[in-house]
Coordinates of C-alpha atoms and ligand atoms in Angstrom, one line a residue:
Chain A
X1450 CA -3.8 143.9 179.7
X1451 CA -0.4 143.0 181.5
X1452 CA 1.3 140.0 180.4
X1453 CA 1.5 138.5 183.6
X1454 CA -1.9 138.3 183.9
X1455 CA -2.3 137.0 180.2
X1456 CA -0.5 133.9 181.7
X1457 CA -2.7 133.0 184.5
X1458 CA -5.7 131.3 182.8
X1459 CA -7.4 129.9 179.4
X1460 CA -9.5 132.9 178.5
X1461 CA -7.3 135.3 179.1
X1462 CA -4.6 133.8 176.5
X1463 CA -7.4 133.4 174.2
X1464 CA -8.2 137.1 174.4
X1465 CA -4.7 138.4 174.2
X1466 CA -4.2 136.4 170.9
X1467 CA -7.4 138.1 169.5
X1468 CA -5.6 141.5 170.7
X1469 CA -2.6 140.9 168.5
X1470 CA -4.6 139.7 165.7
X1471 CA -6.5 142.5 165.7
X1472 CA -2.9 144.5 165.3
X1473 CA -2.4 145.4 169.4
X1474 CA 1.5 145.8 168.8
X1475 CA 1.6 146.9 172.5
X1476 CA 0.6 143.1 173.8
X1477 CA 2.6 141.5 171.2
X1478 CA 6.0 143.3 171.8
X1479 CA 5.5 142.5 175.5
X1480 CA 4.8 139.0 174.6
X1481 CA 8.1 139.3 172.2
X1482 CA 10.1 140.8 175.2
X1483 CA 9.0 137.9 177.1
X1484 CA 9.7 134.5 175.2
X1485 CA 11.6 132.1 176.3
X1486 CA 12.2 130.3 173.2
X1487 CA 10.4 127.2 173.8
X1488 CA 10.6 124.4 170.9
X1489 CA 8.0 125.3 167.8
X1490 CA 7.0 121.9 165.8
X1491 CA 6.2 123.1 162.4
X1492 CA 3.9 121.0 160.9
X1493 CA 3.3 121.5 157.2
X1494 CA 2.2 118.6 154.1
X1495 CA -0.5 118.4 151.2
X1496 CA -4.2 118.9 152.5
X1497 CA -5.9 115.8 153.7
X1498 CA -2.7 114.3 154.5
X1499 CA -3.3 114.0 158.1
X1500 CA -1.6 117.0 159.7
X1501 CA -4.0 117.3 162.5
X1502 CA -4.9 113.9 163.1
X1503 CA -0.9 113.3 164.0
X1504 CA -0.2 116.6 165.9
X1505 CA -3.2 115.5 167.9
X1506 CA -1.9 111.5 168.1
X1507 CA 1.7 112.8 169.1
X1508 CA 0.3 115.4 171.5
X1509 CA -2.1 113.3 173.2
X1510 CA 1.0 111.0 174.5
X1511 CA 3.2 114.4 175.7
X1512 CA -0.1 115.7 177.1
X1513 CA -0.7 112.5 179.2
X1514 CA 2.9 112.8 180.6
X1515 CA 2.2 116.6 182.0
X1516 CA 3.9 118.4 179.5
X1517 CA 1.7 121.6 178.8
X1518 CA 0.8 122.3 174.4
X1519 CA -0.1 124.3 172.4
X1520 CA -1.7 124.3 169.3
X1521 CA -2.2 126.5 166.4
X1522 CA -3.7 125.4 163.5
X1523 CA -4.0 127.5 160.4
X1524 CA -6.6 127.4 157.3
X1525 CA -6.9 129.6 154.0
X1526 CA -8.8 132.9 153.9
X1527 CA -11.5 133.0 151.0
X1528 CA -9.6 135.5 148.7
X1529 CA -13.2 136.8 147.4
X1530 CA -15.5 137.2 150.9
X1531 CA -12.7 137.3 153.0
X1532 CA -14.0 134.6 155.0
X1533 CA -12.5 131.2 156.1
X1534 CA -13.7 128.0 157.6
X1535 CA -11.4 126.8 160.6
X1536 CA -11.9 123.4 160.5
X1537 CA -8.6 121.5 162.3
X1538 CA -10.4 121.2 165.6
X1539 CA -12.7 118.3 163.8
X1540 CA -9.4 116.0 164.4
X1541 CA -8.6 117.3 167.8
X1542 CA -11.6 116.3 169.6
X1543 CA -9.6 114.0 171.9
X1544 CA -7.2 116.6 173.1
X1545 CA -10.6 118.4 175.5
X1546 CA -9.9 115.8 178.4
X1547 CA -6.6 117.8 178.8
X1548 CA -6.0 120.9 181.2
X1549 CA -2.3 121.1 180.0
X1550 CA -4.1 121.9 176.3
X1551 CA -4.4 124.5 174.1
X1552 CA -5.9 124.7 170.7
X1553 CA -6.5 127.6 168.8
X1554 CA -7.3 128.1 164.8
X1555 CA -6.2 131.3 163.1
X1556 CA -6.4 131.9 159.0
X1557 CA -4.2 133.1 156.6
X1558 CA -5.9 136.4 156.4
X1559 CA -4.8 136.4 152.4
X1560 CA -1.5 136.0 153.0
X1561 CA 0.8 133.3 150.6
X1562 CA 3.2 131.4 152.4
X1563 CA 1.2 129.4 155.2
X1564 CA 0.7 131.8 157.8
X1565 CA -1.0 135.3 158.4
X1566 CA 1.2 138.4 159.8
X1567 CA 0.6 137.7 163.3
X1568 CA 1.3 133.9 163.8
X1569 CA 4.5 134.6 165.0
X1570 CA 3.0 137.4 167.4
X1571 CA 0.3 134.3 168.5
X1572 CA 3.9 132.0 168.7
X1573 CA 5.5 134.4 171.3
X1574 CA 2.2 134.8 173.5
X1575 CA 1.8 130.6 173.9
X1576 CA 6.0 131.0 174.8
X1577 CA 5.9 133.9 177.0
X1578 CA 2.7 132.3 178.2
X1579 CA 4.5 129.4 180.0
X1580 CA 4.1 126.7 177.3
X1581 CA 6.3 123.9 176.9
X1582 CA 5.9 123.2 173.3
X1583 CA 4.0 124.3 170.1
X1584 CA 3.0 122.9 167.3
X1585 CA 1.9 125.3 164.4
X1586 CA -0.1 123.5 161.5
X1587 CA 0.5 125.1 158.4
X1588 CA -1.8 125.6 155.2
X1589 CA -1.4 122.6 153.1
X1590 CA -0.8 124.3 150.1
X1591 CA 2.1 122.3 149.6
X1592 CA 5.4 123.2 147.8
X1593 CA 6.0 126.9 147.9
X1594 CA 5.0 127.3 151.6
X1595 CA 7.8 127.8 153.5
X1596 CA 7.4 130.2 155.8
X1597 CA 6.9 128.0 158.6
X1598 CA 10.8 127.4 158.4
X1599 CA 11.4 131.3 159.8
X1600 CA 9.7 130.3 163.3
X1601 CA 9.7 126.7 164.0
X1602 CA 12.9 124.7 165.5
X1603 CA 11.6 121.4 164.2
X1604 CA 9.7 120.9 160.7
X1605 CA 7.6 117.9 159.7
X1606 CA 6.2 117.6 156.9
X1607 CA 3.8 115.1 156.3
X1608 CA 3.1 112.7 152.7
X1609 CA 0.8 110.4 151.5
X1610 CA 2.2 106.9 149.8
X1611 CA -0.5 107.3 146.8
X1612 CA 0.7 111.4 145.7
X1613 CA 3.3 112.8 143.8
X1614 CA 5.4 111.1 141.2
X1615 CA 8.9 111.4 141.1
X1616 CA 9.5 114.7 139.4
X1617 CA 6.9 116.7 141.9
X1618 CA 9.1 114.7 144.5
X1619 CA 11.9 116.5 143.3
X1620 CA 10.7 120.2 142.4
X1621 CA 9.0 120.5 146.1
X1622 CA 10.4 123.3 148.1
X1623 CA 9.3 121.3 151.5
X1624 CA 12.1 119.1 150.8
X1625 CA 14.5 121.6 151.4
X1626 CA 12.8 122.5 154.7
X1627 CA 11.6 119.6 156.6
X1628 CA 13.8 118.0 159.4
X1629 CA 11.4 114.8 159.6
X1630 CA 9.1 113.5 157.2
X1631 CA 6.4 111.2 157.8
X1632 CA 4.6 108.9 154.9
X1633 CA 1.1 108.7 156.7
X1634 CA -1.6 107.2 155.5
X1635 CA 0.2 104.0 155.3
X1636 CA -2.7 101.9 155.3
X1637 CA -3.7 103.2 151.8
X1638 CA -0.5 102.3 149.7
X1639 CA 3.0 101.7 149.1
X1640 CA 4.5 103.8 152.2
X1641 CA 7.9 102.1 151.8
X1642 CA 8.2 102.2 147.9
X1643 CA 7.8 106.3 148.7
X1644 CA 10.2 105.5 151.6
X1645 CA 12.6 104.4 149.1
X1646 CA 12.3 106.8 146.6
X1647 CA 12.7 110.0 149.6
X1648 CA 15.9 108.3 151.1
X1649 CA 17.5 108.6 147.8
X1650 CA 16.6 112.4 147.4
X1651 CA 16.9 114.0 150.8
X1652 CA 20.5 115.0 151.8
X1653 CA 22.0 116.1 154.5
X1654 CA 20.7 119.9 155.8
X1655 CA 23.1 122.6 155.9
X1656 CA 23.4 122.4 159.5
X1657 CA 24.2 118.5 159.7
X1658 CA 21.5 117.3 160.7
X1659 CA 20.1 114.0 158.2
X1660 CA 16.5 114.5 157.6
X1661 CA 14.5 111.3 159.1
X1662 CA 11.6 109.6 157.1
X1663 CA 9.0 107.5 158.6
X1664 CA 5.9 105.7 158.3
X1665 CA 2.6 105.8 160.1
X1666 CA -0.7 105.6 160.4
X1667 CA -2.3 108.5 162.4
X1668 CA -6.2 107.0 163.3
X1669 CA -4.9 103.9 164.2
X1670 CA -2.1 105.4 166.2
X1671 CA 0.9 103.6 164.5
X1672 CA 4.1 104.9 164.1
X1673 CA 3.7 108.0 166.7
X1674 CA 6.1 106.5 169.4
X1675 CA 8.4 106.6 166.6
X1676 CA 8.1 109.7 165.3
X1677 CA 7.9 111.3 169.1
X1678 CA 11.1 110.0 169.3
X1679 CA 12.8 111.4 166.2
X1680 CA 11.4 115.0 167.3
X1681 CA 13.3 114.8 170.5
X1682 CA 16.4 113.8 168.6
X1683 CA 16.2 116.8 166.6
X1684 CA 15.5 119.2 169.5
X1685 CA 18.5 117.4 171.2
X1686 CA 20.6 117.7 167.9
X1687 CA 20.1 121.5 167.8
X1688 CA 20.6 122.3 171.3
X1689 CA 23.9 120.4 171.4
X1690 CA 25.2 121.9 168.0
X1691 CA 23.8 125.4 169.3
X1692 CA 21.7 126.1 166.5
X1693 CA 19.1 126.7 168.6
X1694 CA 19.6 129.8 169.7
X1695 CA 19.8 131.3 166.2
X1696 CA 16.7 129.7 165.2
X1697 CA 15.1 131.5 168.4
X1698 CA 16.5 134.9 167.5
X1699 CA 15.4 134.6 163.9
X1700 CA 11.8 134.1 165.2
X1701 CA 12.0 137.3 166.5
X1702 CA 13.4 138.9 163.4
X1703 CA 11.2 137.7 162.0
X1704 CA 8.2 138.7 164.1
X1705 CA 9.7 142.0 163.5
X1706 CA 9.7 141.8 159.8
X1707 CA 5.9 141.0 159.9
X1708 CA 5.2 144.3 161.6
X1709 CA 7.3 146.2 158.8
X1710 CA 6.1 144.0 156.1
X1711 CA 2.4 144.7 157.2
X1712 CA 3.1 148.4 157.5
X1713 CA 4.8 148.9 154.4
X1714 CA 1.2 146.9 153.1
X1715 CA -0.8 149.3 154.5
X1716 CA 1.4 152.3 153.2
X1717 CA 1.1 150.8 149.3
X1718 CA -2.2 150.2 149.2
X1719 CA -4.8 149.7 151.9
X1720 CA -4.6 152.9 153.9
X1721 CA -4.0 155.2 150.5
X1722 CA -4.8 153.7 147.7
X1723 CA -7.9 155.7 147.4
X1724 CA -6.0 159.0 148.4
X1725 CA -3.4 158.2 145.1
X1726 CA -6.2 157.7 142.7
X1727 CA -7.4 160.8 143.8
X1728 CA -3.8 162.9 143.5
X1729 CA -3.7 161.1 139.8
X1730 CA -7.3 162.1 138.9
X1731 CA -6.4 166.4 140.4
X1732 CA -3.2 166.0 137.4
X1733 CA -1.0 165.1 140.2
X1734 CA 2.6 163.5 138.0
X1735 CA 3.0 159.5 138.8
X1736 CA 6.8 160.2 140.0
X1737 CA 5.8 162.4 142.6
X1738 CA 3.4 159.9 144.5
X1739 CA 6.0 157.8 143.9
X1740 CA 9.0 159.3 145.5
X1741 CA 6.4 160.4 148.6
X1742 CA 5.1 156.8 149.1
X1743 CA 9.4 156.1 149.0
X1744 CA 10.0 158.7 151.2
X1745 CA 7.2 156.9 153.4
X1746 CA 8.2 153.4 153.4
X1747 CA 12.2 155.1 154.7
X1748 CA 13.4 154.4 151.5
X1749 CA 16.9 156.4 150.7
X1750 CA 17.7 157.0 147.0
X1751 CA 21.3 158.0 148.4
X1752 CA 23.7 157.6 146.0
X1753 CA 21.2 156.9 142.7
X1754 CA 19.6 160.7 143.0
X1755 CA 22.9 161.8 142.5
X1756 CA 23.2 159.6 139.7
X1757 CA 20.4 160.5 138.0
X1758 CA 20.7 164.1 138.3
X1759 CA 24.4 163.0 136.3
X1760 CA 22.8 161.3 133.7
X1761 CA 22.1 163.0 130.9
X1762 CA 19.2 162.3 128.4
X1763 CA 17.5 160.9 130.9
X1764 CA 14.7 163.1 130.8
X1765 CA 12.8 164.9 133.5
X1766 CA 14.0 166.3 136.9
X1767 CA 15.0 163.4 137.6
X1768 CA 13.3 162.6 142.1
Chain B
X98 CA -9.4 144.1 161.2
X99 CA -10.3 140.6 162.8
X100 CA -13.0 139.1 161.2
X101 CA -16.7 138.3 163.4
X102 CA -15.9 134.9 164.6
X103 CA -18.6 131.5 164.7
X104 CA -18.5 128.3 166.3
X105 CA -20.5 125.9 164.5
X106 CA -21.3 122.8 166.8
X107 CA -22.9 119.7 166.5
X108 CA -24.0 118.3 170.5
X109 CA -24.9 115.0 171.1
X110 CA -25.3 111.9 169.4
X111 CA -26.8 114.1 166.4
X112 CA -24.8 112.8 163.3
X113 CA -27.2 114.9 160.8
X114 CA -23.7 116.9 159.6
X115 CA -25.0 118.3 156.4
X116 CA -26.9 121.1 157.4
X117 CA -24.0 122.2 159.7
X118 CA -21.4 121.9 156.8
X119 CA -23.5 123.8 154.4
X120 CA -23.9 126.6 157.0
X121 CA -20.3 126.6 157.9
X122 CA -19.4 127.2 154.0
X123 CA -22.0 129.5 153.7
X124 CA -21.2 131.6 156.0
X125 CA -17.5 131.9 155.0
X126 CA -19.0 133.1 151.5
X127 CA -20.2 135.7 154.2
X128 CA -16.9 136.8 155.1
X129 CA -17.1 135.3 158.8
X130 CA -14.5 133.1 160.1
X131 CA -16.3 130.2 161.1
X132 CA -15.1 127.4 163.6
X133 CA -16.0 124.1 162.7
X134 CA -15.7 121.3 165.1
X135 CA -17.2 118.5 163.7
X136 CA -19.8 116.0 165.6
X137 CA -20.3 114.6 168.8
X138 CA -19.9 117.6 170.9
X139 CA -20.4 117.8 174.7
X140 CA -21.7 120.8 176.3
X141 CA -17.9 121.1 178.0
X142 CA -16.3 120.7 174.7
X143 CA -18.7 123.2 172.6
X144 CA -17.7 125.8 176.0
X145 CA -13.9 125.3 175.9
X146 CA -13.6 125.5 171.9
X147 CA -15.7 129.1 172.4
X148 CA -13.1 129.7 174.9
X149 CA -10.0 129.0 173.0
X150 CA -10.8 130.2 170.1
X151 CA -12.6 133.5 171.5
X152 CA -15.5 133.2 169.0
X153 CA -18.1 136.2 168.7
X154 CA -21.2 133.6 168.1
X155 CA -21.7 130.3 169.2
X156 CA -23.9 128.3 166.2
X157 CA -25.6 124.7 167.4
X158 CA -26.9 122.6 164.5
X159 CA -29.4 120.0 166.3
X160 CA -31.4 117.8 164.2
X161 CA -31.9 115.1 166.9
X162 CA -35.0 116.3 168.8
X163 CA -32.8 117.2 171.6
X164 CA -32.7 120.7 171.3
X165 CA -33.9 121.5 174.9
X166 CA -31.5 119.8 176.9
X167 CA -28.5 121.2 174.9
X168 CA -29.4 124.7 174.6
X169 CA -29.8 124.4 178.4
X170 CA -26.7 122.6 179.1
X171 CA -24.5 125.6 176.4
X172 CA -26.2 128.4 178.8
X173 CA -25.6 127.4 181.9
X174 CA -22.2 126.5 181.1
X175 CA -21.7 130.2 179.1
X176 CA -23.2 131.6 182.7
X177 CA -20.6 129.8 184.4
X178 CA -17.9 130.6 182.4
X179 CA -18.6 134.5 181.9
X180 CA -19.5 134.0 178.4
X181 CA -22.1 136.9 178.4
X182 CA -20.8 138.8 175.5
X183 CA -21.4 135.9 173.0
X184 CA -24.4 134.9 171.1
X185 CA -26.1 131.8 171.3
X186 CA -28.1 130.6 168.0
X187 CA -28.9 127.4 166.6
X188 CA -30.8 125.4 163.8
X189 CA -32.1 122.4 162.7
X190 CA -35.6 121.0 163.7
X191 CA -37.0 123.1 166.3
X192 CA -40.8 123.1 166.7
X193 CA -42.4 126.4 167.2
X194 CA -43.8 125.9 170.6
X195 CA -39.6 124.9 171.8
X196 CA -38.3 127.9 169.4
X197 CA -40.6 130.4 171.8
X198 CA -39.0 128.6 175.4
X199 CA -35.6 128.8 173.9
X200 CA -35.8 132.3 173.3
X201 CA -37.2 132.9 176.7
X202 CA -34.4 131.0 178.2
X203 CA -32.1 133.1 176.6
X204 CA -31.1 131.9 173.4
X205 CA -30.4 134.8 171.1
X206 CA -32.4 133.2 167.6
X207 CA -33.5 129.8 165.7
X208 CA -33.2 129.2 162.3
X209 CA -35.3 126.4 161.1
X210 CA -34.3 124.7 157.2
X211 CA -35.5 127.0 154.6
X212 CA -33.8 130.1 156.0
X213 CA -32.0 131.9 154.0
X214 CA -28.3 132.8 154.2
X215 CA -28.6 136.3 154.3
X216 CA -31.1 136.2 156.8
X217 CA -28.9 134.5 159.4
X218 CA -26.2 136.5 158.4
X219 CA -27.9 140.1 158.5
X220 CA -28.9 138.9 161.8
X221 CA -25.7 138.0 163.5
X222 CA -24.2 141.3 162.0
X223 CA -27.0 143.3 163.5
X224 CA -26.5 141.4 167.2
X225 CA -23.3 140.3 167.8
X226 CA -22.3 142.3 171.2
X227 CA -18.5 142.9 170.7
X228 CA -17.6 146.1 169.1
X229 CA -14.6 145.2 167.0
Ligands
B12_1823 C1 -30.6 113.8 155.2 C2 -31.2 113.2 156.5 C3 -30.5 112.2 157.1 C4 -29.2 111.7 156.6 C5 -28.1 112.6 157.2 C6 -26.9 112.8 156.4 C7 -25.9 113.8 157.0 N1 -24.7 113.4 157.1 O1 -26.3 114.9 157.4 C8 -29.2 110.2 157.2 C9 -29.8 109.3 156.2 C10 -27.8 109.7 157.7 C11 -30.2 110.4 158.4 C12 -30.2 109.6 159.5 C13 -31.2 109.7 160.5 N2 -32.2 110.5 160.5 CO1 -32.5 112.0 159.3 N3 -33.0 113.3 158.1 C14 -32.4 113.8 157.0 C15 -33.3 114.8 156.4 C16 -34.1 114.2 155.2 C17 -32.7 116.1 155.8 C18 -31.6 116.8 156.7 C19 -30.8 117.6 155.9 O2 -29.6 117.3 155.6 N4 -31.2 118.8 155.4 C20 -30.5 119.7 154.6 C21 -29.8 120.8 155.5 C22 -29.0 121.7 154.6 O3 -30.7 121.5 156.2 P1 -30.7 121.5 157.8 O4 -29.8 120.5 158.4 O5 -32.1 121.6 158.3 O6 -30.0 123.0 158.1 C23 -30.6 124.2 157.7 C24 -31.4 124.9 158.8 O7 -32.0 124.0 159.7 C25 -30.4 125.8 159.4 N5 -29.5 125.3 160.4 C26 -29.2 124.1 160.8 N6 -28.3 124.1 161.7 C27 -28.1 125.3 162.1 C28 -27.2 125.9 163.0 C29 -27.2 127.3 163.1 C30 -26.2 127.9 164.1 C31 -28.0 128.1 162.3 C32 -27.9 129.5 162.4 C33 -28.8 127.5 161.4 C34 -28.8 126.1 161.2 O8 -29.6 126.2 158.3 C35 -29.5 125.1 157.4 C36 -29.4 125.7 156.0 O9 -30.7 126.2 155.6 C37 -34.2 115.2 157.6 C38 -35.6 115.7 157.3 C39 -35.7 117.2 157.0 N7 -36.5 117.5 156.0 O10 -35.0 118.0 157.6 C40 -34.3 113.9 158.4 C41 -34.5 113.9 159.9 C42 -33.6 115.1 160.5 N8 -33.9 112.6 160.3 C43 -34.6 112.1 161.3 C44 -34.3 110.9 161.8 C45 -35.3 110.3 162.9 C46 -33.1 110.2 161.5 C47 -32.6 108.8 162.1 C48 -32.8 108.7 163.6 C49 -33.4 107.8 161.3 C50 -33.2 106.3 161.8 N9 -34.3 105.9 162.5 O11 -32.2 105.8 161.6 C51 -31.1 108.8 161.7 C52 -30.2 109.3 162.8 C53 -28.8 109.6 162.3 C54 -27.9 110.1 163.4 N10 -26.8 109.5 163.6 O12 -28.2 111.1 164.0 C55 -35.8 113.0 161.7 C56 -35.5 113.7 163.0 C57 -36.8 113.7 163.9 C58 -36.8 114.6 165.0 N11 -35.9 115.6 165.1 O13 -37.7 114.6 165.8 C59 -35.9 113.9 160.4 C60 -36.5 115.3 160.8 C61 -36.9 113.1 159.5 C62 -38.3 113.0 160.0 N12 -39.2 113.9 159.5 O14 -38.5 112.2 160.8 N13 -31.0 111.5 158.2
GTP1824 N1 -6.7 105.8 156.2 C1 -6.2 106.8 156.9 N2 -6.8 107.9 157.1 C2 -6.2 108.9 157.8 C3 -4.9 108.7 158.4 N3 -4.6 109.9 159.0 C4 -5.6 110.7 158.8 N4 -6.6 110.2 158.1 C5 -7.9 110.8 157.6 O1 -7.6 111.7 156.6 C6 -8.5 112.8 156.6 C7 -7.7 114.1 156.7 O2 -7.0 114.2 158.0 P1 -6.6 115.5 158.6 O3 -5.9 115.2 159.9 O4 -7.8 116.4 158.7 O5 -5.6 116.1 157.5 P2 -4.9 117.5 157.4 O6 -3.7 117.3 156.7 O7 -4.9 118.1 158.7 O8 -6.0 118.3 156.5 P3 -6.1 119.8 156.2 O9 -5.9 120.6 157.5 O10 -7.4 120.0 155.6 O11 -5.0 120.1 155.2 C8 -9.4 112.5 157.9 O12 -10.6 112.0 157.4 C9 -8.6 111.6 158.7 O13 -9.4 110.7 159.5 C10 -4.3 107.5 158.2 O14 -3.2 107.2 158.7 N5 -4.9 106.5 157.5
MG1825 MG1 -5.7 120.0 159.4

């Protein structure tokens, strides 16, 4: 499959994300080769927040002025079947009058952090595929889920007015991360008491930019014109300080990392875990798997084996 | 390895949800990743979703009585659209007489309530056409 045939229609995108899902690094490098570095709306917040009810609000109105989306929504993997129930599309239902629409639901495959190994593989395909804009829906798992922060240009992360009390207001890593935060729900509490208490917490990010906090509420379509608004401030913001072209290049250092981080995986356990076991049960000595799955994974001991081997007393042959 | 992949659809003006939800779960507990989108499905939307999200089986829970017209509506549209590799099954309440027409049509299996879990599942594991 050729890229530029990957581009031409619905079905074939769909089939080329399956590809580097299933680990088809071929497709995915050429997709990689090819982005463009289109803008990447990270969407992340507590389940049941409303994270898919406002991606499909705010893309609804981009959709209906031409611009073509993309949308990737992302659920938890059962850690003991394996198994996962996608289930963002429920709120997306009004997006199928759209062409200029794409939606697709991937799972975590067991991975912590929000994402599986190949979202950013899935990202670059929807760029190189001619895109405009993407919004990636993150597990709500809530505060140590920051991954989204290594591909997205814009993060928004989404509250409720009736959770968290001050102090888990204050320990959440998403604070740290989000560019524009939005108290939904609005219509079920005190939105501008939470307001309040979030203005006096969030400071200014490390590139300048002042996080903006907001109100809305998603099924009645309040607040979205608003919040539209705020995203194309930050995509202006980090086009005219030039941060966007880092945060471009560290999506595909990242993408890259993924590959080594899932190889390195594989090398540990899945591929030989059995084959170890096997070397203990023969009388095989611990050390030596363990300088061969080192040796493996490219890791040097340099300097340390000559160390070692200087050491005295410390017993053995040292690796 | 990617996992077998289900849409579970409700068509229609059908709002009996439960039976779907139950399924959907259930078959997770499986180890399938199953698609759920919700009620109130057109034919169209129940095609492009199978598109999209390049399931392996496509799963219509219909409770309504309407069970002809929308398995004939999905197929025509899967004929259109090239969808030959993926199976079709469905549940709900399905009288035998429509089960046996459906399967001639060219829907893959029925499931009426009382079927077990592992029945649907050893089934779709046993037929589903895409070597993965
Ligand atoms: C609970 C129920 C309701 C609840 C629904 C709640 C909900 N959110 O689901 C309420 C009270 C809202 C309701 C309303 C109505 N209901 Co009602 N309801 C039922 C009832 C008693 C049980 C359905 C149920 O939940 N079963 C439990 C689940 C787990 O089982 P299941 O859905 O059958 O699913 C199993 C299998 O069928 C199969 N399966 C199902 N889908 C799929 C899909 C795939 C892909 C596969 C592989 C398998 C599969 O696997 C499941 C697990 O084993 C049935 C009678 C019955 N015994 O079935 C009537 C029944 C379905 N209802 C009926 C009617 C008429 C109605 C109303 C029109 C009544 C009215 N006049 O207002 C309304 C319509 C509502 C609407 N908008 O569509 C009729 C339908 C008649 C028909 N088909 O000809 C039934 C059959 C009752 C009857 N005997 O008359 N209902
Ligand atoms: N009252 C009210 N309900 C809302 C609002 N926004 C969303 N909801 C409802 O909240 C529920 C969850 O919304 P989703 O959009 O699925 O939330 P989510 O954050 O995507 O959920 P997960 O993907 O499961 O984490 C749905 O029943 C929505 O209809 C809102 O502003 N007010
Ligand atoms: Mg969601």
């Amino acid at each position: 499959m050729n890229i530029d045939e990957i581009m031409s229609d619905r079905k074939k995108i769909a089939k080329a994300i399956s590809e580097v899902e299933n680990g088809n690094t071929l497709i995915a490098t050429e997709a990689l080769r090819r982005i463009r570095g289109i803008d990447v709306i990270g969407v992340t917040g507590v389940p049941g927040s409303g994270k898919s009810t406002l991606i499909s609000k705010i893309a609804y109105k981009m959709a209906k002025e031409g611009k073509k989306i993309a949308i990737i929504g992302i659920d938890p993997t059962s850690p003991f079947s394996g198994g996962a129930v996608l289930g963002d599309r429920i709120r997306m239902k009004e997006l199928n009058r759209f062409d200029n629409v794409f939606i697709r639901s991937i799972s975590t495959g067991g991975k912590l952090g929000g994402m599986s190994y190949h979202t950013p593989d899935v990202i670059n395909i929807l760029d190189a595929a001619g895109f405009d804009l993407i919004f990636l829906e993150t597990v709500g798992t809530g505060q140590d889920e920051v991954d989204v922060m290594n591909i997205a240009t814009t993060i928004m992360v989404v509250l409720v007015p009736t959770l968290g009390d001050e102090v888990q207001v204050i320990k959440a890593g998403q604070l740290e991360i989000g560019d524009i935060f939005v108290v939904n729900k609005a219509d079920q509490g005190a939105a501008d008491e939470k307001i309040k208490e979030m203005t006096l917490i969030l400071k200014e990010r490390k590139d300048g930019w002042i996080p903006k906090i907001m109100k809305s509420v998603a099924v009645t379509n309040q607040g979205i014109d608003e919040i539209i608004r705020a995203l194309d401030e930050h995509k202006n913001f980090i086009i005219e300080k030039g941060i966007k072209n880092k945060k471009i290049m560290e999506r595909m250092l990242y993408t890259i990392k993924q590959y080594a981080l899932e190889r390195i995986e594989n090398i540990m356990y899945n591929e030989n875990i059995e084959k170890y076991i096997n070397q203990i049960k023969d009388g095989k000595d611990i050390s030596r798997i363990i300088d061969e799955i080192m040796l493996e994974m490219g890791v040097n001991y340099g300097k340390g084996r000559e160390i070692y081997r200087k050491v005295e007393g410390m017993g053995g042959e040292g690796p | 390895m990617r996992k077998i992949r289900i849409l579970i659809a409700k068509p229609g003006l059908d709002g009996h949800d439960r039976g779907a939800k139950v399924l959907a779960r259930s078959l997770m507990d499986e180890g399938f990743e199953v698609i759920y989108t919700g009620i109130h499905q057109t034919a169209e939307d129940i095609i492009r979703s199978a598109i999209e999200e390049d399931v392996d089986v496509i799963g219509l829970s219909i409770l309504s009585g309407a069970h002809m017209y929308h398995f004939r509506r999905v197929l025509e549209l899967m004929k259109e659209n090239g969808l030959d590799d993926v199976l079709l099954i469905g549940g709900g309440i399905v009288p035998e007489d429509d089960k046996k027409k459906l399967i001639e049509m060219g829907v893959n299996a029925i499931f009426n309530p009382g079927t077990s879990i592992k029945e649907i599942s050893e089934f779709i594991k046993n037929n589903v056409r895409r070597i993965k």
